[in-house]
PDB file of C-alpha atoms in Angstrom:
ATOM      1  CA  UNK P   1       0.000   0.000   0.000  1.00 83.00           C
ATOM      2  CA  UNK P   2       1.124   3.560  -1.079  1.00 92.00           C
ATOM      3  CA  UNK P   3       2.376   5.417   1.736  1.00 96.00           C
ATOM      4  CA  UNK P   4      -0.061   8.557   1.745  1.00 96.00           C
ATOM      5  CA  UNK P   5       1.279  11.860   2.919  1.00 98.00           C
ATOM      6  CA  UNK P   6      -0.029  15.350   3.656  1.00 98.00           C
ATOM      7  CA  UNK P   7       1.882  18.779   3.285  1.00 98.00           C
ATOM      8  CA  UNK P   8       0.321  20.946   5.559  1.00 97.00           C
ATOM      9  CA  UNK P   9       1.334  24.633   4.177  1.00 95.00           C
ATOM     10  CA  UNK P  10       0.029  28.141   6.353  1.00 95.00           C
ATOM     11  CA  UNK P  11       0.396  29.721   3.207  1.00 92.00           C
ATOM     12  CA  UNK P  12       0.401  33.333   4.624  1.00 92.00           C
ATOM     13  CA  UNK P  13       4.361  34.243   4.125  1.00 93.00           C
ATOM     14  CA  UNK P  14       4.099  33.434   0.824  1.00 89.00           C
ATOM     15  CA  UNK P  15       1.382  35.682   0.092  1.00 90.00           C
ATOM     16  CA  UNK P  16       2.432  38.811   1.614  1.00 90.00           C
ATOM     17  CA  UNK P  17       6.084  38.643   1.747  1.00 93.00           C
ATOM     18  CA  UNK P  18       8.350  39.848  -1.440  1.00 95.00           C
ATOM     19  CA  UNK P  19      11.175  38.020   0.052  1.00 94.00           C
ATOM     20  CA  UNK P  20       9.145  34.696   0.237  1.00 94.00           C
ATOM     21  CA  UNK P  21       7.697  35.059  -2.771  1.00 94.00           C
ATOM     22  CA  UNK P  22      10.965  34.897  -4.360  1.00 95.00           C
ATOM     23  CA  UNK P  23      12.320  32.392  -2.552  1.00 96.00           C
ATOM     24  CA  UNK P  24       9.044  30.165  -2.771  1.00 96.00           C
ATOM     25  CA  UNK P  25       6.738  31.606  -5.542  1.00 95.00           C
ATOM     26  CA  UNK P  26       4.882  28.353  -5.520  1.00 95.00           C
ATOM     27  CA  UNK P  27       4.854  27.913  -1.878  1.00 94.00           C
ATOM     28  CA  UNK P  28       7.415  26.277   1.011  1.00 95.00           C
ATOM     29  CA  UNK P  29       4.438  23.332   1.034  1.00 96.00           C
ATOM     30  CA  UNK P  30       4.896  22.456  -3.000  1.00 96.00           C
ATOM     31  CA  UNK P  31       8.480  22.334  -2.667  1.00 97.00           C
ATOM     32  CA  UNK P  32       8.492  20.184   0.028  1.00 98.00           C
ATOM     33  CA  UNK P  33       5.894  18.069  -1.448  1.00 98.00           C
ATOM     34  CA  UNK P  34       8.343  17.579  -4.514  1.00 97.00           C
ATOM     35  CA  UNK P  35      11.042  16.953  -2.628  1.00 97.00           C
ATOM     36  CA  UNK P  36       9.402  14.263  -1.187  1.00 98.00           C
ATOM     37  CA  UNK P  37       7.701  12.556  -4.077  1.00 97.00           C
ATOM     38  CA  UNK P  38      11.547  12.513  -5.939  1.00 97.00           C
ATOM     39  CA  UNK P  39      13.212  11.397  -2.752  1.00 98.00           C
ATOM     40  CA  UNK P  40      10.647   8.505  -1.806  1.00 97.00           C
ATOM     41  CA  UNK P  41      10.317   7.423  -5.325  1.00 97.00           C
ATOM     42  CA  UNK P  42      14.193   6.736  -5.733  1.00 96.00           C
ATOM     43  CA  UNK P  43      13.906   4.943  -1.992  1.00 96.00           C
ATOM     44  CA  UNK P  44      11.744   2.762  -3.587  1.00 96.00           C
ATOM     45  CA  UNK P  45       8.734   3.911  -1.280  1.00 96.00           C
ATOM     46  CA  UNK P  46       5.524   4.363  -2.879  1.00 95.00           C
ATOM     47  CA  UNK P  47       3.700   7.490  -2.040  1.00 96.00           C
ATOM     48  CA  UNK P  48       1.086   9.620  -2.620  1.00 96.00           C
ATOM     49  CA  UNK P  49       1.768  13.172  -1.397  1.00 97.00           C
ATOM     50  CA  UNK P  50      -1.152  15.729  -0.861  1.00 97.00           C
ATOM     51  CA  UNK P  51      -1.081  19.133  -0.114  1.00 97.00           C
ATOM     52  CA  UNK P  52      -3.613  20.819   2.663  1.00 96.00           C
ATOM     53  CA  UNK P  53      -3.898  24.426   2.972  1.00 96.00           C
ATOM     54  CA  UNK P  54      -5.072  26.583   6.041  1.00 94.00           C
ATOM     55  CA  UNK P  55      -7.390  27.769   3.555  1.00 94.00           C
ATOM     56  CA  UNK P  56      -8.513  24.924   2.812  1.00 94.00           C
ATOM     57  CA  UNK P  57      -7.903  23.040   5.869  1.00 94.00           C
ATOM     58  CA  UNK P  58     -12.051  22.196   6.653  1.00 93.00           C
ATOM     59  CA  UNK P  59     -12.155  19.912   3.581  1.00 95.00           C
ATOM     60  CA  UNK P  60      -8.140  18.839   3.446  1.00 95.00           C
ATOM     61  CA  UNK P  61      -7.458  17.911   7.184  1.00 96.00           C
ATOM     62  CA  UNK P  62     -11.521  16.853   7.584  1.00 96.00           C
ATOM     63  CA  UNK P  63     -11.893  13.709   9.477  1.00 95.00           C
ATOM     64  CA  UNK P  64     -12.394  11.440   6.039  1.00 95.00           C
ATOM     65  CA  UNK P  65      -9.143  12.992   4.644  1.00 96.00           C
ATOM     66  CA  UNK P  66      -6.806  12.416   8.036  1.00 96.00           C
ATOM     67  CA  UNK P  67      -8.299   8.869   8.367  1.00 94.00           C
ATOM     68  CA  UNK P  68      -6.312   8.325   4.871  1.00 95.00           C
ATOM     69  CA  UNK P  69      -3.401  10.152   5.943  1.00 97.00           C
ATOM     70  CA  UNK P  70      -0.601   7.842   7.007  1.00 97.00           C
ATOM     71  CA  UNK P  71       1.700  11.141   7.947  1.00 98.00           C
ATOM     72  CA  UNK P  72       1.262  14.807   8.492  1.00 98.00           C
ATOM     73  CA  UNK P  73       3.957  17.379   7.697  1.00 98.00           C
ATOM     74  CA  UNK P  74       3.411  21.132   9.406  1.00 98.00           C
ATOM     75  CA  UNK P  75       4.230  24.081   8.595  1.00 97.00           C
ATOM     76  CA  UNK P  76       2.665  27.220  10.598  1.00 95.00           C
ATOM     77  CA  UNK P  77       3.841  30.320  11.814  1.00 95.00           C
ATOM     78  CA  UNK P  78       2.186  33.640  11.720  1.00 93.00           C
ATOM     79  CA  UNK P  79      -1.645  31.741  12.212  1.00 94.00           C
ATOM     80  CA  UNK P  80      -1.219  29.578  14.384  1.00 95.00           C
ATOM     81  CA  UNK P  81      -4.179  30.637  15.861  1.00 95.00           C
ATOM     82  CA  UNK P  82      -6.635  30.841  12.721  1.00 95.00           C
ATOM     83  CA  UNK P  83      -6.823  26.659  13.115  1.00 95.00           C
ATOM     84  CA  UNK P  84      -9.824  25.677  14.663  1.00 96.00           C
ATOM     85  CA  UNK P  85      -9.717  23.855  17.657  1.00 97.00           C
ATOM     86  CA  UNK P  86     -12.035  20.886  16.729  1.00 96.00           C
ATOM     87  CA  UNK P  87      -8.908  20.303  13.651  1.00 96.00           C
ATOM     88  CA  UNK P  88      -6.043  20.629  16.156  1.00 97.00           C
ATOM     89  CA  UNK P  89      -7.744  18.154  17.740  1.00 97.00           C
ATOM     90  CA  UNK P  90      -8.761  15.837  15.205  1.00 96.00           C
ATOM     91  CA  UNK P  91      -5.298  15.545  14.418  1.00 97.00           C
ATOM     92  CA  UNK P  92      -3.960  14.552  17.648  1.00 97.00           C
ATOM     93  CA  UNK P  93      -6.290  12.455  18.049  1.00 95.00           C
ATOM     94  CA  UNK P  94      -5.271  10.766  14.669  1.00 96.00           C
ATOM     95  CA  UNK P  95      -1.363  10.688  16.121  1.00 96.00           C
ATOM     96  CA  UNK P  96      -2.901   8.516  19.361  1.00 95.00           C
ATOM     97  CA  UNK P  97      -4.545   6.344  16.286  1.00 93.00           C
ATOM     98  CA  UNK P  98      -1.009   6.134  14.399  1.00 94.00           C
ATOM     99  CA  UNK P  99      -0.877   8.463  12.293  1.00 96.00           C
ATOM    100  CA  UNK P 100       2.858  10.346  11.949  1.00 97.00           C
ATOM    101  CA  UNK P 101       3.395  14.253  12.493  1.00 98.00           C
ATOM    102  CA  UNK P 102       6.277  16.316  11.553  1.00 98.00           C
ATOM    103  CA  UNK P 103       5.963  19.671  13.096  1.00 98.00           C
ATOM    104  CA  UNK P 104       8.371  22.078  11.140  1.00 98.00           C
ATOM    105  CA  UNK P 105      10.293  25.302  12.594  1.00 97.00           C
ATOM    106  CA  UNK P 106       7.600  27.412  13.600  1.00 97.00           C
ATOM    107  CA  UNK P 107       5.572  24.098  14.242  1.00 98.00           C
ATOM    108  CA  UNK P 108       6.785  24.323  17.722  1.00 98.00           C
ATOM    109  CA  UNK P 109       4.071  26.378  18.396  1.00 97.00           C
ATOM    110  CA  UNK P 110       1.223  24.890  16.513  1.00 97.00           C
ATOM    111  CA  UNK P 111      -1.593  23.738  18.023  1.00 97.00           C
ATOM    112  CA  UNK P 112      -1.248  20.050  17.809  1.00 98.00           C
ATOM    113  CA  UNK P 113       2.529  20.299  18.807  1.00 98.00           C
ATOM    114  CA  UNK P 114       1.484  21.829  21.922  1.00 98.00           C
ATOM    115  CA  UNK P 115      -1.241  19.507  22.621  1.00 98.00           C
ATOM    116  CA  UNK P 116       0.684  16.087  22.196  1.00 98.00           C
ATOM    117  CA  UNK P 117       3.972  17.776  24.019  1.00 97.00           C
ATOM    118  CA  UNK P 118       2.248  19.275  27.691  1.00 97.00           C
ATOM    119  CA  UNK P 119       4.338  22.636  27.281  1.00 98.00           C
ATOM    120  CA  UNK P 120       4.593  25.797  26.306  1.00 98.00           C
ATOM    121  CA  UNK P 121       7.348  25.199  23.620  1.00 98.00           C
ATOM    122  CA  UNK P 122       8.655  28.299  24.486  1.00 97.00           C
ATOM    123  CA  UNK P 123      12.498  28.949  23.327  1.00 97.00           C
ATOM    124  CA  UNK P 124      15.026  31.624  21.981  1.00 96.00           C
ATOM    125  CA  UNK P 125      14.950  32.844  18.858  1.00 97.00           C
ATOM    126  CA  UNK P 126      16.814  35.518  16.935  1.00 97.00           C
ATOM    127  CA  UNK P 127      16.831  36.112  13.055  1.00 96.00           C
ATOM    128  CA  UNK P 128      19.893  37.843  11.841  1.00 95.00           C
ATOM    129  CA  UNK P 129      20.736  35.059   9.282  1.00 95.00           C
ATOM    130  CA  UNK P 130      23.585  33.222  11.017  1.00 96.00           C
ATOM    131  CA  UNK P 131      24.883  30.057  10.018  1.00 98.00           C
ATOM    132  CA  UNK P 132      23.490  26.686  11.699  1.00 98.00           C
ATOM    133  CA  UNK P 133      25.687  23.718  11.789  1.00 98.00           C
ATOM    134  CA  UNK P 134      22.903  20.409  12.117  1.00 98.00           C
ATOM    135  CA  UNK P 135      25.094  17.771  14.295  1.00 98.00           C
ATOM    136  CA  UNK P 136      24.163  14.426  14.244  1.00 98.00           C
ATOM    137  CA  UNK P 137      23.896  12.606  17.366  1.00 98.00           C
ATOM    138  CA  UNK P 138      22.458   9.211  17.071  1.00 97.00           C
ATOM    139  CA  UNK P 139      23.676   7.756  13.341  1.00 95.00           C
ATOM    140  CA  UNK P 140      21.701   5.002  13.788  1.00 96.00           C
ATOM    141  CA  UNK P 141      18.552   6.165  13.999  1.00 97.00           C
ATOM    142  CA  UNK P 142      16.832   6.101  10.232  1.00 97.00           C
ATOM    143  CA  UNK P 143      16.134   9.612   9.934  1.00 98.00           C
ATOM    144  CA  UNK P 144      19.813  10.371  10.015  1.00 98.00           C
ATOM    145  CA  UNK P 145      20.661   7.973   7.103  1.00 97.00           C
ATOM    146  CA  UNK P 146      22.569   9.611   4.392  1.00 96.00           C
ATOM    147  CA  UNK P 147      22.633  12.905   6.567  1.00 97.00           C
ATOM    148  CA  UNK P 148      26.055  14.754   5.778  1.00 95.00           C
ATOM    149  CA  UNK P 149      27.475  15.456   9.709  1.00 93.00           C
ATOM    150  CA  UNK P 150      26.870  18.566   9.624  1.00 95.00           C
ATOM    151  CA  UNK P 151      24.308  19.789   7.486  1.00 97.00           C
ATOM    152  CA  UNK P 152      25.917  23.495   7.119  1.00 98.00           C
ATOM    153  CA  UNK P 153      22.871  26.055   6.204  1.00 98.00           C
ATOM    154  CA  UNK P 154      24.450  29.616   5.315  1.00 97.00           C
ATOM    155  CA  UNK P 155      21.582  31.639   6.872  1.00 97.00           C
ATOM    156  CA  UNK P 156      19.060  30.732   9.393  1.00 97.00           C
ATOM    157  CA  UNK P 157      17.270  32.038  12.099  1.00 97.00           C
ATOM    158  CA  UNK P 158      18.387  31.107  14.971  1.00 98.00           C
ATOM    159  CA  UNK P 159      16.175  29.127  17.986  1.00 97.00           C
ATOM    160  CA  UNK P 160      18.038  28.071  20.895  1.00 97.00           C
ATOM    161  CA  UNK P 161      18.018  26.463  24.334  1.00 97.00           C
ATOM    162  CA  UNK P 162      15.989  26.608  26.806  1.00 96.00           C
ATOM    163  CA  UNK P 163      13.502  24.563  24.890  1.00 97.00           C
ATOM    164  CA  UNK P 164      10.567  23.968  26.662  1.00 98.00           C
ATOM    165  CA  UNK P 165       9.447  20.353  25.390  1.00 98.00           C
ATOM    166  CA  UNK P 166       9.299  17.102  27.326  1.00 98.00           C
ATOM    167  CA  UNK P 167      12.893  15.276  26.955  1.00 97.00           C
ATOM    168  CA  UNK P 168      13.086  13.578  23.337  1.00 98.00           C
ATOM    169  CA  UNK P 169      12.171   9.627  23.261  1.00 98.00           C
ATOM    170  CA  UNK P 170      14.995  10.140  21.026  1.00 98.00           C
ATOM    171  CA  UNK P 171      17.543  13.202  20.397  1.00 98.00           C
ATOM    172  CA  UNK P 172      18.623  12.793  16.544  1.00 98.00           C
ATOM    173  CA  UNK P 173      19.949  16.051  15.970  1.00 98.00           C
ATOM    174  CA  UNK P 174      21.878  19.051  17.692  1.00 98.00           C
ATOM    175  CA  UNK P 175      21.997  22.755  16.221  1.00 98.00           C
ATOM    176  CA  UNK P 176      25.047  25.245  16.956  1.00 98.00           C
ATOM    177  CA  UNK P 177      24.576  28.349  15.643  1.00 97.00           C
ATOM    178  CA  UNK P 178      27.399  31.291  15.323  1.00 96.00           C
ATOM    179  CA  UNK P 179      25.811  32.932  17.811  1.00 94.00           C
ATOM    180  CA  UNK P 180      26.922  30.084  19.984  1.00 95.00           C
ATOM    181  CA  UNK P 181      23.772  29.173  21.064  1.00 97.00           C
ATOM    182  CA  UNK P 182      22.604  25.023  20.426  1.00 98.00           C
ATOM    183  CA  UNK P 183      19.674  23.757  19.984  1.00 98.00           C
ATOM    184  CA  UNK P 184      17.966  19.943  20.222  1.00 98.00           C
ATOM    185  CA  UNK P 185      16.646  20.413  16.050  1.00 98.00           C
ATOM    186  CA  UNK P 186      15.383  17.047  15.463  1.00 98.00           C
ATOM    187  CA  UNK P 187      13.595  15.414  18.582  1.00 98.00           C
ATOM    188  CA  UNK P 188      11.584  12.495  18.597  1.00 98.00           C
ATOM    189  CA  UNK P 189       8.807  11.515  20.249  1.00 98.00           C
ATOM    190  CA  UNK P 190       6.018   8.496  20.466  1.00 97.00           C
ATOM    191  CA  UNK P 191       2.635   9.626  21.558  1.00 96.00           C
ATOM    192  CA  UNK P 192       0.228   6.370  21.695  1.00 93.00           C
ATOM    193  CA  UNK P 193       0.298   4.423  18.310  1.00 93.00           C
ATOM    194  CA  UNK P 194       1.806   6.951  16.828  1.00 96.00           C
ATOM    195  CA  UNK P 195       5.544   9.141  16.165  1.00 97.00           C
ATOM    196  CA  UNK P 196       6.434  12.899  16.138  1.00 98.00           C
ATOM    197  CA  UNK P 197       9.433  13.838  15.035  1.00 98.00           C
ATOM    198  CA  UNK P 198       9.985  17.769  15.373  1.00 98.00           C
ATOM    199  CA  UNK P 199      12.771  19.325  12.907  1.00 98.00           C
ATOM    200  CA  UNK P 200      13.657  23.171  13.335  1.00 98.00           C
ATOM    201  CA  UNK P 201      15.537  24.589  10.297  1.00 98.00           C
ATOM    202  CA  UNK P 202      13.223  26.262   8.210  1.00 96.00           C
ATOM    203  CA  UNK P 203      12.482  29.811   8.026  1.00 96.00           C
ATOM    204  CA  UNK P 204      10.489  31.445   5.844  1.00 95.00           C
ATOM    205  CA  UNK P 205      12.871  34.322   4.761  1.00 95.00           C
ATOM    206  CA  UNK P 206      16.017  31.456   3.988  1.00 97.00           C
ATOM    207  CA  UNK P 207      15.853  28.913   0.863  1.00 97.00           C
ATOM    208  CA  UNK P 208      16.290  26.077   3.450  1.00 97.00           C
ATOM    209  CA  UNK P 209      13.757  23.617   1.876  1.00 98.00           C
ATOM    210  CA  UNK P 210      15.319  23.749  -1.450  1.00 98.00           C
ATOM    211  CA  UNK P 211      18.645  21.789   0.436  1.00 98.00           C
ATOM    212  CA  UNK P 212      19.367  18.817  -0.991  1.00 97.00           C
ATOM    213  CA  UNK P 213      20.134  17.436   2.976  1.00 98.00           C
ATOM    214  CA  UNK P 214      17.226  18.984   4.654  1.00 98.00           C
ATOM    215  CA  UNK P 215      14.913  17.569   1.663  1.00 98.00           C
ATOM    216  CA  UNK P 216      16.666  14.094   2.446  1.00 98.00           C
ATOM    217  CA  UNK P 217      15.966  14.284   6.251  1.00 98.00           C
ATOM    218  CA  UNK P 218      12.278  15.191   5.622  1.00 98.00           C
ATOM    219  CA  UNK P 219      11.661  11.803   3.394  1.00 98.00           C
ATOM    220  CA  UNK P 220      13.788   9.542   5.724  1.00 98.00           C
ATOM    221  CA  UNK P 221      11.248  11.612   8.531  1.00 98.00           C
ATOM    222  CA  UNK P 222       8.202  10.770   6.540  1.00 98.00           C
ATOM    223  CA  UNK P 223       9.513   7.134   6.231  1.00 97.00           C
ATOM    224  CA  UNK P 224      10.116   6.510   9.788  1.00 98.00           C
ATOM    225  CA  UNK P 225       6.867   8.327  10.968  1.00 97.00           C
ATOM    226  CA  UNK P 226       4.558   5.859   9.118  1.00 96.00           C
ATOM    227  CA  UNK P 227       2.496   3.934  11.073  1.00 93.00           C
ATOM    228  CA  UNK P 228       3.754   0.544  12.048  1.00 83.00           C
ATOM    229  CA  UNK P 229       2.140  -2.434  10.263  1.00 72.00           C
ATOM    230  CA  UNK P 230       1.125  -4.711  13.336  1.00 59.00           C
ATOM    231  CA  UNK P 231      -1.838  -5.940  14.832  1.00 58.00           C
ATOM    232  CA  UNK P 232      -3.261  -4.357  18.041  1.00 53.00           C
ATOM    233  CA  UNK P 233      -3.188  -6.815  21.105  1.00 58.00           C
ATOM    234  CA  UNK P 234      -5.479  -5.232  23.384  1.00 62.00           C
ATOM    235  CA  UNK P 235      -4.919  -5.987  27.072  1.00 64.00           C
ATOM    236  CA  UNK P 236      -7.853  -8.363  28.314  1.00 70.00           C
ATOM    237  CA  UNK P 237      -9.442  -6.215  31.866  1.00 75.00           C
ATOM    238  CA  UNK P 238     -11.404  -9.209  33.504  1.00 78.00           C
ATOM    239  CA  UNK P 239     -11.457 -10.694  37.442  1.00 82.00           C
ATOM    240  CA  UNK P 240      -8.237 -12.921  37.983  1.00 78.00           C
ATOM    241  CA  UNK P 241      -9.363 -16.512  40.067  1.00 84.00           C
ATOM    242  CA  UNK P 242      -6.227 -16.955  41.969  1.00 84.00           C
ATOM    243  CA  UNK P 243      -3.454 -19.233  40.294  1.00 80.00           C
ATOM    244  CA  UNK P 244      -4.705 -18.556  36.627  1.00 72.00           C
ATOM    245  CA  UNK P 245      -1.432 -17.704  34.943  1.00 74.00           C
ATOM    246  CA  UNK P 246      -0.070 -21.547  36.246  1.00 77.00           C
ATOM    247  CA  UNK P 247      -1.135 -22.558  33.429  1.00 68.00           C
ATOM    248  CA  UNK P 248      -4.331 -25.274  34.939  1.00 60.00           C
ATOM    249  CA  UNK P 249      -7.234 -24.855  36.595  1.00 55.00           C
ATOM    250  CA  UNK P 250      -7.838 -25.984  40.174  1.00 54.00           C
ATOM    251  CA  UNK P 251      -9.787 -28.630  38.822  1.00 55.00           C
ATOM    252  CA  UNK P 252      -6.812 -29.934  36.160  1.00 52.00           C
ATOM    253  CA  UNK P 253      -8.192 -28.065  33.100  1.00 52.00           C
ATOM    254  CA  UNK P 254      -5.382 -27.106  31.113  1.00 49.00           C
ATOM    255  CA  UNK P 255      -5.262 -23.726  29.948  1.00 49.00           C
ATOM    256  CA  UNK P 256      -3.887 -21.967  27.182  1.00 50.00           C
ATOM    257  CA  UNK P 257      -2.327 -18.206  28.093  1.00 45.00           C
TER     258      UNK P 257
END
């Protein structure tokens, strides 16, 4: 079965900002939907890659369009607020379910992010285009596969500790910026069935998305994210007669656990 992802886009930069508009005249969303459809393709994955807009985002993250979304990617920043509650929730929901999430830069403070982390997501931030080195820091996870160490971006704005988010099921990646500031850029997470992984590079005003090693983290993101192909095993709840897990009954009736 295809592996079917949605590009959530804001939109908003793009629209009102020269500098984005040059950068991104089609959008951050359709070049990371690209991106992904080339990289996935020559992993051999089959995918189908969507794109949902906030202006859209009724009919593209409705609850018939996220029950046939395997993962999400996020991008929000400047209306964060403008998505409706009952969605934000929806979607979380979906994560519990199994569905993947990639929260992107801004992301941190999106309304799902917050809602499946406990937190404010609060950290420092200043954008005078320095350069951020992305360390890796655990190789073998898959989202670092094929990852240059470091990913060198030019110009970035720069977020850095303290990051207020619930320590990383897993830590793959470590910003340093030339500020000197560092910064845990690609965190982990499981939250019920499903995975969050939360990658920071990515500001509007910087052609991040068009690097060949950011595009190559995002797919090997997407990839890992998926949910996991297993049957559920629910716990059975029911009274315990003393002696049951012995394997037979009090009376010599075998019994299979």
């Amino acid at each position: 079965m295809a592996l079917r992802i949605a590009v959530f886009g804001e939109n908003r930069h793009e629209k009102l900002d020269p500098t984005v508009q040059e950068i991104y005249p089609d959008g951050m969303h359709t070049v990371i939907a690209e991106s992904l459809r080339t990289l996935l393709a020559a992993d051999g994955i089959e995918a189908e890659v969507r794109i949902a807009l906030l202006d859209d985002i009724e009919e593209s993250l409705s609850e018939e369009a996220l029950a046939e979304t395997d993962v999400l990617t996020w991008w929000g920043h400047m209306a964060h607020d403008d998505v409706p509650d009952e969605i934000s929730e929806r979607v979380v929901r979906r994560v519990h379910e199994g569905m993947g999430l990639i929260p992107l830069h801004s992301a941190h403070y999106s309304k799902p992010f917050k809602a499946l982390m406990g937190t404010t997501c609060n950290l420092l931030w200043r954008n005078e285009g320095e350069e951020e080195r992305v360390w890796t820091v655990n190789g073998s996870h898959p989202i670092a596969r094929g990852v240059p160490h470091p990913i060198v971006i030019p110009a970035q704005e720069m977020y850095g500790e303290m990051f207020d988010i619930p320590a990383p099921d897993e830590l793959v990646f470590v910003s340093s910026f030339a500020g000197g500031e560092v910064f845990r850029s690609g965190a982990a997470f499981r939250r019920g069935k499903g995975k969050v992984f939360y990658f920071s590079p990515g500001d509007q005003e910087y052609p991040v998305y068009h690097q060949s090693e950011i595009q190559r983290v995002l797919a090997n993101a997407v990839a890992w994210a998926r949910p996991e192909e297993r049957e559920s095993a629910p716990v059975k709840i029911a009274n315990a007669p003393r002696d049951w897990f012995r394997g037979d009954d009090p009376d010599g009736v075998s019994r299979v656990i």
